[in-house]
CSV table of C-alpha atoms in Angstrom, one decimal:
chain,number,residue,atom,x,y,z
G,384,UNK,CA,4.1,-22.7,16.7
G,385,UNK,CA,3.6,-19.4,18.6
G,386,UNK,CA,4.4,-21.0,22.0
G,387,UNK,CA,7.5,-22.7,20.6
G,388,UNK,CA,8.8,-19.5,19.0
G,389,UNK,CA,8.3,-17.8,22.4
G,390,UNK,CA,10.4,-20.6,24.0
G,391,UNK,CA,13.2,-19.7,21.5
G,392,UNK,CA,13.1,-16.1,22.7
G,393,UNK,CA,10.9,-14.7,19.9
G,394,UNK,CA,8.4,-11.9,20.7
G,395,UNK,CA,5.1,-11.7,18.9
G,396,UNK,CA,4.7,-8.4,17.2
G,397,UNK,CA,1.9,-6.2,18.5
G,398,UNK,CA,1.7,-4.5,15.0
G,399,UNK,CA,1.4,-7.8,13.0
G,400,UNK,CA,0.2,-11.0,14.6
G,401,UNK,CA,2.1,-13.1,12.0
G,402,UNK,CA,5.4,-11.5,12.8
G,403,UNK,CA,7.9,-12.6,15.4
G,404,UNK,CA,11.3,-11.1,16.3
G,405,UNK,CA,14.2,-11.3,18.8
G,406,UNK,CA,17.6,-9.7,19.2
G,407,UNK,CA,20.7,-11.8,19.8
G,408,UNK,CA,24.0,-10.1,20.6
G,409,UNK,CA,22.6,-6.9,19.2
G,410,UNK,CA,21.5,-8.5,15.9
G,411,UNK,CA,17.7,-8.8,15.0
G,412,UNK,CA,16.2,-12.0,13.8
G,413,UNK,CA,12.8,-11.6,12.1
G,414,UNK,CA,10.4,-14.4,11.3
G,415,UNK,CA,7.2,-14.2,9.3
G,416,UNK,CA,4.6,-16.9,9.6
G,417,UNK,CA,1.7,-17.5,7.2
G,418,UNK,CA,-0.4,-20.7,7.8
G,419,UNK,CA,2.3,-23.4,7.1
G,420,UNK,CA,4.8,-21.2,5.3
G,421,UNK,CA,7.4,-19.1,7.0
G,422,UNK,CA,10.6,-17.3,6.3
G,423,UNK,CA,13.3,-15.9,8.5
G,424,UNK,CA,15.8,-13.1,8.0
G,425,UNK,CA,18.8,-11.9,9.9
G,426,UNK,CA,22.5,-12.8,10.1
G,427,UNK,CA,23.4,-16.1,8.3
G,428,UNK,CA,24.5,-17.7,11.6
G,429,UNK,CA,21.3,-16.7,13.4
G,430,UNK,CA,19.1,-17.9,10.5
G,431,UNK,CA,20.9,-21.3,10.5
G,432,UNK,CA,20.4,-21.6,14.3
G,433,UNK,CA,16.7,-20.8,14.1
G,434,UNK,CA,16.1,-23.2,11.2
G,435,UNK,CA,17.9,-26.0,13.1
G,436,UNK,CA,15.8,-25.6,16.2
G,437,UNK,CA,12.6,-25.4,14.1
G,438,UNK,CA,13.5,-28.6,12.2
G,439,UNK,CA,14.1,-30.4,15.4
G,440,UNK,CA,10.6,-29.6,16.6
G,441,UNK,CA,8.6,-29.7,13.4
G,442,UNK,CA,8.6,-31.6,10.2
G,443,UNK,CA,9.6,-29.0,7.7
G,444,UNK,CA,11.3,-28.5,4.3
G,445,UNK,CA,14.0,-25.9,3.8
G,446,UNK,CA,13.6,-24.3,0.4
G,447,UNK,CA,16.7,-22.2,0.8
G,448,UNK,CA,16.9,-18.6,-0.4
G,449,UNK,CA,13.4,-17.2,-0.9
G,450,UNK,CA,12.4,-16.8,-4.6
G,451,UNK,CA,8.7,-17.1,-4.4
G,452,UNK,CA,6.2,-16.3,-1.6
G,453,UNK,CA,2.4,-16.0,-1.8
G,454,UNK,CA,2.4,-15.4,-5.5
G,455,UNK,CA,5.2,-12.8,-5.4
G,456,UNK,CA,8.5,-13.4,-7.1
G,457,UNK,CA,11.6,-12.3,-5.1
G,458,UNK,CA,15.0,-11.6,-6.7
G,459,UNK,CA,17.9,-11.0,-4.2
G,460,UNK,CA,21.3,-9.8,-5.0
G,461,UNK,CA,24.1,-7.7,-3.5
G,462,UNK,CA,22.5,-4.6,-5.1
G,463,UNK,CA,19.2,-5.1,-3.3
G,464,UNK,CA,15.8,-6.9,-3.6
G,465,UNK,CA,13.2,-6.8,-6.3
G,466,UNK,CA,9.6,-7.9,-5.8
G,467,UNK,CA,7.3,-8.7,-8.7
G,468,UNK,CA,4.3,-10.6,-9.8
G,469,UNK,CA,5.0,-11.0,-13.5
G,470,UNK,CA,3.9,-14.7,-13.6
G,471,UNK,CA,0.7,-13.8,-11.9
G,472,UNK,CA,0.1,-10.9,-14.3
G,473,UNK,CA,0.5,-13.3,-17.2
G,474,UNK,CA,-2.0,-15.7,-15.6
G,475,UNK,CA,-4.5,-12.9,-15.3
G,476,UNK,CA,-4.1,-12.0,-19.0
G,477,UNK,CA,-4.5,-15.6,-20.0
G,478,UNK,CA,-7.5,-16.2,-17.7
G,479,UNK,CA,-9.5,-13.3,-19.2
G,480,UNK,CA,-8.4,-13.8,-22.8
G,481,UNK,CA,-6.2,-10.7,-23.0
G,482,UNK,CA,-2.8,-12.3,-23.7
G,483,UNK,CA,-2.8,-11.1,-27.3
G,484,UNK,CA,-4.3,-7.7,-26.6
G,485,UNK,CA,-2.7,-4.4,-27.7
G,486,UNK,CA,-0.7,-2.8,-24.8
G,487,UNK,CA,-1.8,0.6,-23.4
G,488,UNK,CA,0.5,3.3,-21.9
G,489,UNK,CA,-1.6,4.1,-18.8
G,490,UNK,CA,-3.9,2.1,-16.5
G,491,UNK,CA,-6.9,4.3,-17.2
G,492,UNK,CA,-7.9,7.0,-19.7
G,493,UNK,CA,-7.1,10.4,-18.3
G,494,UNK,CA,-10.6,11.9,-19.1
G,495,UNK,CA,-12.7,9.0,-17.9
G,496,UNK,CA,-15.6,9.7,-15.6
G,497,UNK,CA,-17.4,6.6,-14.5
G,498,UNK,CA,-21.0,6.4,-13.3
G,499,UNK,CA,-23.6,3.7,-12.5
G,500,UNK,CA,-24.7,3.9,-16.1
G,501,UNK,CA,-28.1,2.2,-16.6
G,502,UNK,CA,-28.0,3.0,-20.3
G,503,UNK,CA,-24.9,0.7,-20.7
G,504,UNK,CA,-25.4,-3.0,-21.2
G,505,UNK,CA,-25.2,-5.3,-18.1
G,506,UNK,CA,-22.3,-7.8,-18.0
G,507,UNK,CA,-21.4,-11.0,-16.2
G,508,UNK,CA,-21.2,-9.9,-12.5
G,509,UNK,CA,-19.1,-12.9,-11.5
G,510,UNK,CA,-16.5,-12.4,-14.2
G,511,UNK,CA,-16.2,-8.7,-13.4
G,512,UNK,CA,-15.7,-9.4,-9.7
G,513,UNK,CA,-13.1,-12.1,-10.5
G,514,UNK,CA,-11.2,-9.5,-12.7
G,515,UNK,CA,-11.2,-6.9,-9.9
G,516,UNK,CA,-10.3,-9.5,-7.3
G,517,UNK,CA,-7.3,-10.6,-9.3
G,518,UNK,CA,-6.1,-7.1,-9.9
G,519,UNK,CA,-6.5,-6.3,-6.2
G,520,UNK,CA,-4.0,-9.1,-5.4
G,521,UNK,CA,-1.7,-7.8,-8.1
G,522,UNK,CA,-1.6,-4.4,-6.3
G,523,UNK,CA,0.7,-6.0,-3.7
G,524,UNK,CA,3.6,-5.0,-5.9
G,525,UNK,CA,1.9,-2.7,-8.4
G,526,UNK,CA,0.9,0.7,-6.8
G,527,UNK,CA,0.7,2.1,-10.3
G,528,UNK,CA,-2.7,0.4,-10.9
G,529,UNK,CA,-4.0,1.2,-7.4
G,530,UNK,CA,-6.2,4.1,-8.3
G,531,UNK,CA,-7.7,2.5,-11.4
G,532,UNK,CA,-8.6,-0.7,-9.5
G,533,UNK,CA,-10.0,1.2,-6.5
G,534,UNK,CA,-12.2,3.2,-8.8
G,535,UNK,CA,-13.6,0.2,-10.7
G,536,UNK,CA,-14.1,-1.7,-7.5
G,537,UNK,CA,-16.9,0.7,-6.7
G,538,UNK,CA,-19.1,-0.9,-9.3
G,539,UNK,CA,-19.1,-4.5,-8.2
G,540,UNK,CA,-22.8,-4.6,-7.4
G,541,UNK,CA,-24.1,-3.7,-10.9
G,542,UNK,CA,-21.2,-3.5,-13.4
G,543,UNK,CA,-21.9,-2.5,-17.0
G,544,UNK,CA,-20.1,-2.7,-20.3
G,545,UNK,CA,-18.5,0.7,-19.8
G,546,UNK,CA,-16.9,-0.6,-16.6
G,547,UNK,CA,-15.7,-3.8,-18.3
G,548,UNK,CA,-14.0,-1.7,-21.0
G,549,UNK,CA,-12.2,0.2,-18.3
G,550,UNK,CA,-11.1,-3.0,-16.6
G,551,UNK,CA,-9.8,-4.3,-19.9
G,552,UNK,CA,-7.9,-1.1,-20.3
G,553,UNK,CA,-6.0,-2.0,-17.1
G,554,UNK,CA,-5.3,-5.4,-18.5
G,555,UNK,CA,-3.9,-3.8,-21.7
G,556,UNK,CA,-1.7,-1.7,-19.5
G,557,UNK,CA,-0.4,-4.8,-17.8
G,558,UNK,CA,0.4,-6.4,-21.1
G,559,UNK,CA,3.1,-3.7,-21.6
G,560,UNK,CA,4.3,-3.6,-18.0
G,561,UNK,CA,4.4,-7.3,-16.9
G,562,UNK,CA,7.9,-6.9,-15.5
G,563,UNK,CA,7.1,-3.9,-13.3
G,564,UNK,CA,7.6,-4.3,-9.6
G,565,UNK,CA,9.2,-2.9,-6.5
G,566,UNK,CA,13.0,-2.4,-6.2
G,567,UNK,CA,14.8,-1.9,-2.8
G,568,UNK,CA,18.4,-0.9,-3.2
G,569,UNK,CA,20.9,-2.1,-0.7
G,570,UNK,CA,22.7,0.2,1.8
G,571,UNK,CA,20.0,2.8,2.0
G,572,UNK,CA,19.3,5.1,4.9
G,573,UNK,CA,16.7,4.0,7.4
G,574,UNK,CA,14.3,6.9,6.7
G,575,UNK,CA,10.5,6.5,6.7
G,576,UNK,CA,8.6,9.2,4.9
G,577,UNK,CA,5.2,9.6,3.2
G,578,UNK,CA,3.4,11.4,0.5
G,579,UNK,CA,-0.3,12.2,0.7
G,580,UNK,CA,-2.7,13.7,-1.9
G,581,UNK,CA,-6.3,13.9,-2.8
G,582,UNK,CA,-8.4,15.0,-5.7
G,583,UNK,CA,-11.4,17.2,-4.8
G,584,UNK,CA,-14.9,16.0,-5.6
G,585,UNK,CA,-13.4,13.6,-8.2
G,586,UNK,CA,-16.3,11.2,-8.1
G,587,UNK,CA,-18.8,12.2,-10.7
G,588,UNK,CA,-21.5,10.1,-9.0
G,589,UNK,CA,-21.5,11.7,-5.5
G,590,UNK,CA,-18.7,14.3,-5.6
G,591,UNK,CA,-16.7,12.6,-2.9
G,592,UNK,CA,-12.9,12.9,-3.1
G,593,UNK,CA,-10.2,10.2,-3.2
G,594,UNK,CA,-7.3,9.9,-0.7
G,595,UNK,CA,-4.0,8.6,-2.0
G,596,UNK,CA,-0.9,7.9,0.1
G,597,UNK,CA,2.4,6.1,-0.1
G,598,UNK,CA,5.3,5.5,2.4
G,599,UNK,CA,8.8,4.7,1.5
G,600,UNK,CA,12.0,3.6,3.2
G,601,UNK,CA,15.2,3.9,1.4
G,602,UNK,CA,14.7,3.6,-2.3
G,603,UNK,CA,11.3,1.9,-2.5
G,604,UNK,CA,7.7,2.2,-1.3
G,605,UNK,CA,6.6,-0.1,1.4
G,606,UNK,CA,2.9,0.9,1.9
G,607,UNK,CA,0.3,2.7,-0.2
G,608,UNK,CA,-3.4,3.1,-0.7
G,609,UNK,CA,-6.0,4.8,-2.8
G,610,UNK,CA,-9.5,5.0,-1.3
G,611,UNK,CA,-12.7,7.0,-1.7
G,612,UNK,CA,-13.4,9.4,1.2
G,613,UNK,CA,-16.6,8.8,3.2
G,614,UNK,CA,-17.7,12.4,3.3
G,615,UNK,CA,-18.1,15.2,0.8
G,616,UNK,CA,-15.3,17.8,1.3
G,617,UNK,CA,-16.2,21.5,1.0
G,618,UNK,CA,-12.8,22.6,-0.2
G,619,UNK,CA,-9.5,21.2,-1.5
G,620,UNK,CA,-7.9,21.9,1.9
G,621,UNK,CA,-10.5,19.8,3.6
G,622,UNK,CA,-10.1,16.9,1.1
G,623,UNK,CA,-6.4,17.0,1.7
G,624,UNK,CA,-6.9,17.2,5.5
G,625,UNK,CA,-9.1,14.1,5.4
G,626,UNK,CA,-6.5,12.3,3.3
G,627,UNK,CA,-3.7,13.4,5.7
G,628,UNK,CA,-5.6,11.9,8.7
G,629,UNK,CA,-5.6,8.5,6.9
G,630,UNK,CA,-1.9,8.9,6.1
G,631,UNK,CA,-1.1,9.6,9.8
G,632,UNK,CA,-2.9,6.4,10.8
G,633,UNK,CA,-0.8,4.4,8.5
G,634,UNK,CA,2.3,6.3,9.7
G,635,UNK,CA,1.6,5.4,13.3
G,636,UNK,CA,1.2,1.7,12.5
G,637,UNK,CA,4.4,1.7,10.5
G,638,UNK,CA,6.3,3.4,13.3
G,639,UNK,CA,5.0,0.9,15.7
G,640,UNK,CA,6.1,-2.0,13.5
G,641,UNK,CA,9.6,-0.5,12.9
G,642,UNK,CA,10.2,0.4,16.5
G,643,UNK,CA,9.5,-3.2,17.5
G,644,UNK,CA,11.7,-4.7,14.9
G,645,UNK,CA,14.7,-2.5,15.2
G,646,UNK,CA,14.4,-0.7,18.6
G,647,UNK,CA,15.4,2.6,17.1
G,648,UNK,CA,14.3,6.1,18.2
G,649,UNK,CA,12.2,7.6,15.5
G,650,UNK,CA,11.9,11.3,14.8
G,651,UNK,CA,8.6,12.6,13.6
G,652,UNK,CA,7.7,11.0,10.3
G,653,UNK,CA,7.5,13.5,7.5
G,654,UNK,CA,4.4,13.3,5.3
G,655,UNK,CA,4.6,15.5,2.2
G,656,UNK,CA,1.4,17.4,1.2
G,657,UNK,CA,1.0,19.8,-1.7
G,658,UNK,CA,-1.6,22.0,0.0
G,659,UNK,CA,-0.3,24.7,2.3
G,660,UNK,CA,-3.7,25.3,4.0
G,661,UNK,CA,-3.8,21.7,5.0
G,662,UNK,CA,-0.3,21.9,6.5
G,663,UNK,CA,-1.3,24.9,8.5
G,664,UNK,CA,-4.6,23.3,9.6
G,665,UNK,CA,-2.7,20.3,11.0
G,666,UNK,CA,-0.5,22.6,13.1
G,667,UNK,CA,-3.3,24.9,14.4
G,668,UNK,CA,-5.6,23.6,17.2
G,669,UNK,CA,-7.9,26.6,16.9
G,670,UNK,CA,-11.3,25.9,15.1
G,671,UNK,CA,-12.1,28.5,12.4
G,672,UNK,CA,-15.3,29.2,10.5
G,673,UNK,CA,-14.0,27.2,7.5
G,674,UNK,CA,-12.9,24.2,9.5
G,675,UNK,CA,-15.1,23.9,12.6
G,676,UNK,CA,-17.6,21.6,10.7
G,677,UNK,CA,-14.9,18.9,10.0
G,678,UNK,CA,-15.7,15.7,11.8
G,679,UNK,CA,-13.8,15.1,15.1
G,680,UNK,CA,-12.1,11.9,13.9
G,681,UNK,CA,-10.2,13.7,11.2
G,682,UNK,CA,-8.4,15.9,13.8
G,683,UNK,CA,-6.4,12.8,14.8
G,684,UNK,CA,-3.7,14.3,12.5
G,685,UNK,CA,-3.5,17.3,14.8
G,686,UNK,CA,-3.0,15.1,17.8
G,687,UNK,CA,-0.2,13.1,16.1
G,688,UNK,CA,1.5,16.3,15.0
G,689,UNK,CA,1.4,17.7,18.6
G,690,UNK,CA,2.7,14.4,20.0
G,691,UNK,CA,5.7,14.5,17.6
G,692,UNK,CA,4.7,11.3,15.8
G,693,UNK,CA,4.2,12.9,12.4
G,694,UNK,CA,4.6,16.3,10.7
G,695,UNK,CA,3.1,17.5,7.5
G,696,UNK,CA,5.5,19.2,5.1
G,697,UNK,CA,4.7,21.1,2.0
G,698,UNK,CA,5.9,19.8,-1.4
G,699,UNK,CA,5.3,21.3,-4.8
G,700,UNK,CA,2.5,19.6,-6.8
G,701,UNK,CA,4.9,18.5,-9.6
G,702,UNK,CA,6.9,16.6,-7.0
G,703,UNK,CA,3.9,15.0,-5.3
G,704,UNK,CA,4.5,11.2,-5.7
G,705,UNK,CA,1.0,10.3,-4.3
G,706,UNK,CA,-0.7,12.2,-7.2
G,707,UNK,CA,-0.7,8.9,-9.2
G,708,UNK,CA,-3.0,7.4,-6.5
G,709,UNK,CA,-5.7,10.0,-6.8
G,710,UNK,CA,-6.4,10.5,-10.5
G,711,UNK,CA,-6.0,8.7,-13.8
């Protein structure tokens, strides 16, 4: 398939090996390939021409406008695109006997601190892992459960009843938010920007912090993560700095992908952070007493700032979108 697409003038993306693109008469055609499924987007005329050439070479079935892809439901209209996994969420609830449960307003209790609690009863490890795995796939369109799922995935080795209760809390939240998803409005500006945040020493087990980040284009988020940091931070600024490094890595990859697809000059990508010390640290190449111990790899953010790829910008805490990815 790859060689045939190349013969049609498509270029394989360096940022994503399943993505192919070409430009005809100034108009981009983008094709995404996954095993034996593919979809193509661009001008109607160019889409039709691409499908005709593919059908002449391969046995294929044209399913028309995309409505369902890899477990994700797709609604397209003149107003924009909506991505959701409502059917999959219902399947999860049915599979684990939670279809008739009482809905909860949040994915996790706000005061919950989880440990490897040996005093709590052991549970079925396989079932717990299946629940977490199902929720991880649901995160493809549900960044609102990202922090809760990331936290509970840290107990896959020896889950206890206290952890099962917390997972069922997520399922109860899903019961009341089945129709949630991602909305991308039409005719929005091509503007990539990110938000990054961290808690500080949020893990009760080892006092490590959590990094949370999301990137948006137009009206919707296109990338996000919530992950535990690998080192113990000595201050809030250091925890935010470590998180900002992870965010800059994601920004560089997104910029690479977008520059391939659309061949547009990109200004420095703004990443909003609610810690002014972290912002200053990213701009200052001098090592100070309070920062000289920070591992070298985390100074990648400084290099990207100096190269003009990203820039950290201050945002007030109450406007920090990534906050939902770092705490209950």
